mmCIF file of C-alpha atoms in Angstrom:
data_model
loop_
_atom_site.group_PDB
_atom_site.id
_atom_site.type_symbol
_atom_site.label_atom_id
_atom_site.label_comp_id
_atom_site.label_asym_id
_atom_site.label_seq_id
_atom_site.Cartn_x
_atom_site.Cartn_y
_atom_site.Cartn_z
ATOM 1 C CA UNK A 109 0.000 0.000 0.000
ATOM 2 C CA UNK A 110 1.115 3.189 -0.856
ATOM 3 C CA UNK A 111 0.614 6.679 0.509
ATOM 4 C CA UNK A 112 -2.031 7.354 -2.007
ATOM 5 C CA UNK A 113 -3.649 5.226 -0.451
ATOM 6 C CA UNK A 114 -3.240 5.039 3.375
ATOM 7 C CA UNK A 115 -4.054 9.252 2.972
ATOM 8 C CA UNK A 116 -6.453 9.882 -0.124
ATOM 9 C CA UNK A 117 -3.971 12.063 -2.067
ATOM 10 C CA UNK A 118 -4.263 12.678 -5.705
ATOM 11 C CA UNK A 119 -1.297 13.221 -8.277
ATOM 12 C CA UNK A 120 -1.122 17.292 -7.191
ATOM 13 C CA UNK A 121 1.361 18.720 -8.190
ATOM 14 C CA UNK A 122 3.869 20.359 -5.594
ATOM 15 C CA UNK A 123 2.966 23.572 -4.355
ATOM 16 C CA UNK A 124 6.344 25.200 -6.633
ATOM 17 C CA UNK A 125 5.770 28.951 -4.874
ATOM 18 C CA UNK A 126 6.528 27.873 -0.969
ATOM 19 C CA UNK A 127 9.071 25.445 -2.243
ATOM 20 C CA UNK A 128 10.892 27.833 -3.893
ATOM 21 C CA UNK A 129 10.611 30.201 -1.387
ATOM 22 C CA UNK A 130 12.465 28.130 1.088
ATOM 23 C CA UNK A 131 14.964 26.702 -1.714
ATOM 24 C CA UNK A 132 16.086 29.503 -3.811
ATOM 25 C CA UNK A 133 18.780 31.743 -2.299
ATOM 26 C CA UNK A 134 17.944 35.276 -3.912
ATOM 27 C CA UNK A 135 14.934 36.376 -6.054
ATOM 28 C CA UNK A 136 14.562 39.925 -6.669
ATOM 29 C CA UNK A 137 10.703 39.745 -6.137
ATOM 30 C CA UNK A 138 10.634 38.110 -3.491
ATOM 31 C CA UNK A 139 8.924 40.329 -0.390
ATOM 32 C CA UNK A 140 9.817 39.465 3.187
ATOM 33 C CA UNK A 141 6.724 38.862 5.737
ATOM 34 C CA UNK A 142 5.916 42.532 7.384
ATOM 35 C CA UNK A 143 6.678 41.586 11.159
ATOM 36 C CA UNK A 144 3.909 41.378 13.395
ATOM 37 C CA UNK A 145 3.402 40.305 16.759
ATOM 38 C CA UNK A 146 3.209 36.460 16.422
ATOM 39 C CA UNK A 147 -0.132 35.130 15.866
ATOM 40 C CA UNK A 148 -1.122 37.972 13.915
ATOM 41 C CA UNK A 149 -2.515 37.497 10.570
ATOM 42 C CA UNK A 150 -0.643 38.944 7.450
ATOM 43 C CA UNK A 151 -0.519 39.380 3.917
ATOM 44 C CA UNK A 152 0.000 36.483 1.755
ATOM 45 C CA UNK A 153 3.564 36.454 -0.124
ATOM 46 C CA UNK A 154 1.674 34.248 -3.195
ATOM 47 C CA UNK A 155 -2.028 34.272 -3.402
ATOM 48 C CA UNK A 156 -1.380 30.871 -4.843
ATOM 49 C CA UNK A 157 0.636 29.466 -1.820
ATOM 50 C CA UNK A 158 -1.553 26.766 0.630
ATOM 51 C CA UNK A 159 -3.118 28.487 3.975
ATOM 52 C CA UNK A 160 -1.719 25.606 5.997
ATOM 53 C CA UNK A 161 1.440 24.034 7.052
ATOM 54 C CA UNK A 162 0.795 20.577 9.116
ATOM 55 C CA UNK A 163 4.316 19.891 10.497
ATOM 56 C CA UNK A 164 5.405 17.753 13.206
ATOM 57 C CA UNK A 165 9.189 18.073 15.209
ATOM 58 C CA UNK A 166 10.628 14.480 15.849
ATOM 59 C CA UNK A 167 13.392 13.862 18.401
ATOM 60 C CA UNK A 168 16.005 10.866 16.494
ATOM 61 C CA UNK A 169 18.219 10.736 19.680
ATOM 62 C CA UNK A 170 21.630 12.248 20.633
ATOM 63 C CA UNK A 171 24.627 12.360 17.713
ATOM 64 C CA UNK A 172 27.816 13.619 19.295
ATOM 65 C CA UNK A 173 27.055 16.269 21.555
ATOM 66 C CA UNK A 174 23.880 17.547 19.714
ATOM 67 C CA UNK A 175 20.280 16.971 19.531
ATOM 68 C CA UNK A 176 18.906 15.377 16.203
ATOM 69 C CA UNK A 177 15.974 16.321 15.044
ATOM 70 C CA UNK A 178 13.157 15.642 12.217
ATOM 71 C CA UNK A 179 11.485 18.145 10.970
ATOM 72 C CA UNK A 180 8.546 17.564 8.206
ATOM 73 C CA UNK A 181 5.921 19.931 6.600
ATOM 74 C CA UNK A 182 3.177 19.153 4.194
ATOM 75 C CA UNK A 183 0.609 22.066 2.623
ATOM 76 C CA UNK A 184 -3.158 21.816 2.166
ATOM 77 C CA UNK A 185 -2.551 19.517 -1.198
ATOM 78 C CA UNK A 186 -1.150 16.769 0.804
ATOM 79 C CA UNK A 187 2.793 17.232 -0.301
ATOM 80 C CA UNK A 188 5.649 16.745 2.297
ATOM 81 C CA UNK A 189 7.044 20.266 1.368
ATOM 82 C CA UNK A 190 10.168 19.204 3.016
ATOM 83 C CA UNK A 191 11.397 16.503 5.564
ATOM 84 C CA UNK A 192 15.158 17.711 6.785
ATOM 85 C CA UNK A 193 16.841 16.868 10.109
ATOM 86 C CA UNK A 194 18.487 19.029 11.901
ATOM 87 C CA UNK A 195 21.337 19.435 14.530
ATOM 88 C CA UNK A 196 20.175 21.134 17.596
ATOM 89 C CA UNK A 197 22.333 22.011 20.788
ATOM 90 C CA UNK A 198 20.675 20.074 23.670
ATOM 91 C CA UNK A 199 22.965 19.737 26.569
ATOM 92 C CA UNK A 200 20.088 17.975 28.430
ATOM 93 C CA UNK A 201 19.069 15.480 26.031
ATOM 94 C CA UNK A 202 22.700 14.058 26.029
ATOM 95 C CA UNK A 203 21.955 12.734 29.974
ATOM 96 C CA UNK A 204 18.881 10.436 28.962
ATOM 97 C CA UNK A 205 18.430 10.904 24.530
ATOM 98 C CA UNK A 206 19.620 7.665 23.069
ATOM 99 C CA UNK A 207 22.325 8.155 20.291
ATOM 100 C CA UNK A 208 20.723 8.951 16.954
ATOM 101 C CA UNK A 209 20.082 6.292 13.853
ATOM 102 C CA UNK A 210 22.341 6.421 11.033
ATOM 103 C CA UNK A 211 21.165 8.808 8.772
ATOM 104 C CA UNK A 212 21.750 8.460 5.433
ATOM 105 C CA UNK A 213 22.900 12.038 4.871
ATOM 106 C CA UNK A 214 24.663 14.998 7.149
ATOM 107 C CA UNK A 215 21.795 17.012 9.331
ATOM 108 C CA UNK A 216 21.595 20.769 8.743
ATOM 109 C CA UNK A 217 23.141 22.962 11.185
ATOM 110 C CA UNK A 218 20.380 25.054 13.073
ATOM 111 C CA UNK A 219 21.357 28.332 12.234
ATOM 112 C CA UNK A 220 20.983 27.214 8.539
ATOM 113 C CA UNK A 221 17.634 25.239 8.666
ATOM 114 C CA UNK A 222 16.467 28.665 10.589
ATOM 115 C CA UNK A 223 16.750 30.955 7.345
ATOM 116 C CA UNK A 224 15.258 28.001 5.231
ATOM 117 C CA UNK A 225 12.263 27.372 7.540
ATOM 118 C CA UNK A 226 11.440 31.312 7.959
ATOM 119 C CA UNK A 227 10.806 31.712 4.202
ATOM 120 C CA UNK A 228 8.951 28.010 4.087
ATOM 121 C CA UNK A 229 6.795 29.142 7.073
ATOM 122 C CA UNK A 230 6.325 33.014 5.568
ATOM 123 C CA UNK A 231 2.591 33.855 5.980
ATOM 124 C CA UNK A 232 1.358 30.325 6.292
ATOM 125 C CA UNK A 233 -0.685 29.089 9.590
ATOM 126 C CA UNK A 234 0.929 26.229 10.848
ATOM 127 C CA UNK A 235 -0.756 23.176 12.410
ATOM 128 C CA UNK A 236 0.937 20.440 14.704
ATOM 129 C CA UNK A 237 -0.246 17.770 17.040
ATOM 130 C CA UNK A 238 -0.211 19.498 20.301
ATOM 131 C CA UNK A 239 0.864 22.924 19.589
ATOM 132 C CA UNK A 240 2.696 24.059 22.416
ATOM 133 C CA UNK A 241 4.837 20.745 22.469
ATOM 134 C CA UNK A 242 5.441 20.897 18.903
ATOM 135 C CA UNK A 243 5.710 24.944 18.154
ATOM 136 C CA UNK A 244 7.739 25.001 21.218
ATOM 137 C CA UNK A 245 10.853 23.525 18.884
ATOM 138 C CA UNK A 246 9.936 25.578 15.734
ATOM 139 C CA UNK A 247 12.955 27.405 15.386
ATOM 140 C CA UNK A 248 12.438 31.698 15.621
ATOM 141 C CA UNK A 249 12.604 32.163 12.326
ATOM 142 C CA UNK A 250 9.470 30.263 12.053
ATOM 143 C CA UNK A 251 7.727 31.485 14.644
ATOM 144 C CA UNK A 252 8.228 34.756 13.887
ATOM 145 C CA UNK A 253 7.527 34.435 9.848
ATOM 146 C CA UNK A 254 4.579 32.366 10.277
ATOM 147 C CA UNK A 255 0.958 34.158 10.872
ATOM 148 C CA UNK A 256 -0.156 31.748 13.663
ATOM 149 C CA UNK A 257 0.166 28.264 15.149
ATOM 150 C CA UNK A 258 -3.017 25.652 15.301
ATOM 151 C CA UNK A 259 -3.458 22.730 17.383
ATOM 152 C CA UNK A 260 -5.208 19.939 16.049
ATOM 153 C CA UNK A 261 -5.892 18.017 19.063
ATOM 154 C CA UNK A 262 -7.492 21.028 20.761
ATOM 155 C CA UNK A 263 -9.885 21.303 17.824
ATOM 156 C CA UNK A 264 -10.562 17.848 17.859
ATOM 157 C CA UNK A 265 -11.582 17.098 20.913
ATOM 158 C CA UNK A 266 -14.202 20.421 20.360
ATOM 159 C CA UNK A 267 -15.411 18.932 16.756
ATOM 160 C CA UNK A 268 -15.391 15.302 18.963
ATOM 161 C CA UNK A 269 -18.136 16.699 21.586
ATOM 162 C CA UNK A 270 -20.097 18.994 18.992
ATOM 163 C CA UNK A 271 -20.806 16.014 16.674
ATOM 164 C CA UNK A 272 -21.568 13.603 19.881
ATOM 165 C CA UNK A 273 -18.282 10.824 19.936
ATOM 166 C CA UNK A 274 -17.739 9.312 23.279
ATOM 167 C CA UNK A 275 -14.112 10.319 24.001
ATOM 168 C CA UNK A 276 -12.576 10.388 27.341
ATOM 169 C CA UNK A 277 -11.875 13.975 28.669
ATOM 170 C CA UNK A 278 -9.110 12.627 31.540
ATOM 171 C CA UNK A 279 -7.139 10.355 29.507
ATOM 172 C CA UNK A 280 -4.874 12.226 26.569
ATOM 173 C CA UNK A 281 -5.981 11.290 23.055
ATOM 174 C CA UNK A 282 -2.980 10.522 20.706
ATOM 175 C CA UNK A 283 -3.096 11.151 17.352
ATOM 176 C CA UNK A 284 -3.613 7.381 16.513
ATOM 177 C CA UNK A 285 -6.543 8.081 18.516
ATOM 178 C CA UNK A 286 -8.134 10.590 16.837
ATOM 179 C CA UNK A 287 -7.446 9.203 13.878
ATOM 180 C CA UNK A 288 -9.333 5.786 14.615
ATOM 181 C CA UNK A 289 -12.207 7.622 15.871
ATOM 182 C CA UNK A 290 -12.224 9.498 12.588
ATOM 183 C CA UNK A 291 -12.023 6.563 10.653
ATOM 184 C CA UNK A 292 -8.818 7.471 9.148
ATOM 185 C CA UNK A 293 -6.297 5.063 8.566
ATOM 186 C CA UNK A 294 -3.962 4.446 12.050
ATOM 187 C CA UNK A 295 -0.070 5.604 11.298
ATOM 188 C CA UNK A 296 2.517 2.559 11.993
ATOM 189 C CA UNK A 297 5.665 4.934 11.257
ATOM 190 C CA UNK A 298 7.090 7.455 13.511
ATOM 191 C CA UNK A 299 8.639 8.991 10.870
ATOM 192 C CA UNK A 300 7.599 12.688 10.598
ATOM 193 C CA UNK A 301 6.487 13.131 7.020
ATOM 194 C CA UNK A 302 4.323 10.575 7.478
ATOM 195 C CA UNK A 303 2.620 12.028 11.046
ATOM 196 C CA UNK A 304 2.347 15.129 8.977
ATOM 197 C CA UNK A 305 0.489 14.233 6.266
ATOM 198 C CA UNK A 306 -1.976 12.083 9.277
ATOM 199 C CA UNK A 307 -2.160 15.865 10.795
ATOM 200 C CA UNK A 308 -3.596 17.295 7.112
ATOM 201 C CA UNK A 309 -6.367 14.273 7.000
ATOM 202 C CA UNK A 310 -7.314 14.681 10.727
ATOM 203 C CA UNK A 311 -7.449 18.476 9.901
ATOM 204 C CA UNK A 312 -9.325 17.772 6.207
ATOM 205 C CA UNK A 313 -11.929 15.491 8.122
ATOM 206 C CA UNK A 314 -12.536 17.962 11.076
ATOM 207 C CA UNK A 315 -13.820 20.555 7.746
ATOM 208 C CA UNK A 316 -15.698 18.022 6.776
ATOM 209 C CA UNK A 317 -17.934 17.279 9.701
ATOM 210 C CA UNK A 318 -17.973 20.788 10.528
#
């Protein structure tokens, strides 16, 4: 089974304006984000770009003396936008992370992935799994480019009492979870591209129902 399957997606084509806005180096018409207090909404860089950003942060362990980390985005036509991990300075991971997988290519050095995710993020509303886990290791740049931060699991418990499902308000939902009680395929990856792309269903199905 592919991921055509386990998600829905059709062929789309990738969303080429965000990607290039995180890829390309210069581009003389390209317009930085006005800066705003975070959270506040602002103009659009490309009419065309996607509203939303599903992303998820994965922790891969300790590698060296620094923090490896996953980080995955997909837009609103169900692309991964970009998967990339990334070396973060943790000193107190290194007394109980576990030492990272080998990774089939170098990770990005923070200061780096912080310029490309700041032009990836520009103007977009992100959405993670728990946002102030998750947003909590965006890096600034993000943050600060990005019009706002959602959290799925918030709104689904809300959509989960409006349209009458028995979930249990004590016990934390994961997002397997919500995605069983949405009838959505269950994820049997960690891997962060794929949580993403569960994120943009969960999110898709929540318009749905209302």
């Amino acid at each position: 089974m592919n991921l055509v399957e386990i998600f829905g997606r059709h062929h789309a084509k990738p969303c080429k304006s965000r990607m290039g806005l995180a890829l390309r180096s210069a581009d003389p018409h390209y317009r930085p984000p006005e800066k705003a207090t975070f959270g506040q909404r602002r103009r659009r860089i490309d009419a065309s770009t996607s509203d939303h950003l599903y992303f998820v942060v994965r922790s891969l362990g300790v590698q060296g003396r620094d923090h490896v980390l996953q980080y995955a985005f997909a837009d609103d036509r169900g692309n991964v936008v970009m998967s990339a991990f990334v070396r973060s300075q943790a000193p107190a991971a290194i007394m109980f992370g576990t030492r990272a997988e080998d990774l089939a290519m170098e990770p990005l050095d923070a200061e780096a992935f912080d310029h490309i995710a700041a032009r990836l993020c520009g103007g977009a509303t992100l959405v993670a799994y728990q946002r102030v886990l998750q947003g909590g290791l965006l890096p600034y740049g993000a943050v600060r480019s990005a019009a706002g931060v959602e959290c799925a699991w918030r709104r689904f418990q809300q959509t989960a009492r409006r349209i009458g499902l028995e979930v249990s308000a004590r016990e934390p939902l994961t997002l397997n979870d919500c995605l069983t009680h949405a009838g959505l395929p269950a994820l049997e990856s960690e891997d962060a591209a794929l949580r993403a792309l569960a994120i943009r269903s969960l999110w898709r199905w929540m318009d749905e129902v209302g």
